[in-house]
């Protein structure tokens, strides 16, 4: 199974800008730029590679975790997963911090934590991010 995305960039690094398109059409002409990546902490000037990695990581982790919870006989009512990907200019991407708050009837905190750790380790995006630190904070809510 292959998924595709296309990036078009015009100009140099600092003054240039680009657009991103994805196979699904979710991103269509979505702007990205140096400013969006390194200067605009609000995220209002467009997306950036780190934001897209964070979205992929949070989504993948939530799906993997929901599978393990269902296999355990304790399907989640809701998993609110977040990933914060850290970019250190001049160094690169140094980590992805996963947090999840789950509404999972019939599970205790220890089993919830165990399955969350399994999901962190087993999620294909976590595996792809093997060169960086991936942390997890999992709580029942």
Coordinates of C-alpha atoms in Angstrom, one line a residue:
X1 CA 0.0 0.0 0.0
X2 CA 1.5 3.3 -1.1
X3 CA 0.3 6.8 -0.2
X4 CA 1.4 9.9 -2.0
X5 CA 2.0 13.6 -1.3
X6 CA 3.4 16.3 -3.5
X7 CA 5.4 19.3 -2.5
X8 CA 6.1 22.3 -4.8
X9 CA 8.7 24.8 -3.6
X10 CA 9.5 28.2 -5.3
X11 CA 12.4 30.4 -4.3
X12 CA 15.2 30.1 -1.8
X13 CA 14.8 28.8 1.7
X14 CA 14.0 31.9 3.7
X15 CA 11.9 33.9 1.2
X16 CA 10.5 31.0 -0.8
X17 CA 7.3 29.2 -0.2
X18 CA 5.5 26.1 -1.3
X19 CA 2.3 24.1 -1.4
X20 CA 1.5 20.6 -0.4
X21 CA -1.1 18.3 -1.9
X22 CA -2.1 14.8 -0.8
X23 CA -3.6 11.8 -2.6
X24 CA -6.7 12.0 -0.5
X25 CA -7.2 15.7 -1.2
X26 CA -7.1 16.6 2.5
X27 CA -4.2 18.9 1.7
X28 CA -4.8 20.8 -1.5
X29 CA -2.6 23.7 -2.2
X30 CA -1.8 23.9 1.5
X31 CA 0.9 26.6 2.0
X32 CA 4.2 26.0 3.9
X33 CA 7.2 28.2 4.3
X34 CA 10.3 29.0 6.3
X35 CA 8.2 31.3 8.5
X36 CA 5.6 28.6 9.1
X37 CA 8.3 26.2 10.1
X38 CA 10.7 28.3 12.1
X39 CA 9.1 31.6 13.1
X40 CA 5.4 31.4 13.4
X41 CA 4.6 29.5 16.6
X42 CA 0.9 30.3 16.2
X43 CA 0.7 28.0 13.2
X44 CA -1.5 30.5 11.3
X45 CA 0.9 31.0 8.3
X46 CA 0.7 27.5 7.0
X47 CA 1.7 24.0 7.9
X48 CA 5.2 22.5 8.2
X49 CA 6.8 19.0 8.1
X50 CA 6.9 18.7 11.9
X51 CA 3.1 19.4 12.2
X52 CA 2.4 16.8 9.6
X53 CA 4.6 14.2 11.4
X54 CA 2.8 15.1 14.7
X55 CA -0.6 14.5 13.0
X56 CA 0.5 11.2 11.6
X57 CA 2.0 10.1 14.9
X58 CA -1.1 11.0 17.0
X59 CA -3.4 9.4 14.5
X60 CA -1.4 6.2 14.1
X61 CA -0.9 5.8 17.9
X62 CA -4.7 6.3 18.6
X63 CA -5.6 3.7 16.0
X64 CA -3.1 1.2 17.3
X65 CA -4.1 1.8 21.0
X66 CA -7.8 1.4 20.1
X67 CA -7.0 -2.0 18.6
X68 CA -5.2 -3.2 21.7
X69 CA -7.9 -2.0 24.0
X70 CA -10.6 -3.8 21.9
X71 CA -8.5 -7.0 21.9
X72 CA -8.4 -6.7 25.7
X73 CA -12.2 -6.6 25.8
X74 CA -12.2 -3.0 26.9
X75 CA -12.9 -0.9 23.9
X76 CA -12.4 2.8 24.3
X77 CA -15.3 5.2 24.2
X78 CA -12.8 7.9 23.3
X79 CA -9.0 8.4 23.0
X80 CA -7.8 12.0 22.8
X81 CA -4.2 11.6 21.5
X82 CA -1.7 14.4 20.9
X83 CA 1.8 14.4 19.6
X84 CA 4.2 17.3 20.0
X85 CA 7.2 17.0 17.6
X86 CA 10.2 19.0 18.6
X87 CA 12.5 20.6 16.0
X88 CA 15.8 22.1 17.1
X89 CA 17.1 24.4 14.4
X90 CA 20.6 23.3 13.4
X91 CA 20.1 19.9 15.0
X92 CA 16.8 18.5 13.5
X93 CA 13.8 16.7 14.9
X94 CA 14.7 15.5 18.4
X95 CA 11.5 13.9 19.7
X96 CA 7.8 13.2 19.6
X97 CA 5.9 13.5 22.9
X98 CA 2.7 11.5 22.8
X99 CA -0.1 12.2 25.3
X100 CA -3.4 10.4 25.5
X101 CA -6.4 10.7 27.7
X102 CA -8.8 7.8 27.4
X103 CA -12.3 7.1 28.3
X104 CA -12.2 3.3 28.6
X105 CA -14.9 1.6 30.7
X106 CA -13.8 -1.5 32.7
X107 CA -10.0 -1.0 32.6
X108 CA -7.7 -0.3 35.4
X109 CA -4.9 2.3 35.2
X110 CA -2.1 -0.3 35.1
X111 CA -3.6 -2.2 32.2
X112 CA -4.3 1.1 30.4
X113 CA -0.7 2.1 30.8
X114 CA 0.6 -1.3 29.6
X115 CA -1.5 -1.3 26.4
X116 CA -0.6 2.4 25.8
X117 CA 3.1 1.5 25.9
X118 CA 2.5 -1.5 23.6
X119 CA 0.7 0.9 21.1
X120 CA 3.5 3.4 21.3
X121 CA 6.0 0.7 20.4
X122 CA 3.8 -1.0 17.8
X123 CA 2.5 1.9 15.9
X124 CA 4.1 2.0 12.4
X125 CA 4.8 5.8 12.7
X126 CA 6.6 5.3 16.1
X127 CA 8.7 2.6 14.4
X128 CA 9.5 5.0 11.5
X129 CA 10.6 7.6 14.1
X130 CA 13.1 5.2 15.6
X131 CA 15.9 7.8 15.3
X132 CA 14.3 10.1 17.8
X133 CA 13.0 10.0 21.4
X134 CA 9.3 9.0 21.6
X135 CA 7.8 9.6 25.0
X136 CA 4.3 8.8 26.3
X137 CA 2.0 10.2 29.0
X138 CA -1.1 8.1 29.2
X139 CA -4.0 8.8 31.6
X140 CA -7.6 7.6 32.1
X141 CA -10.0 10.5 32.0

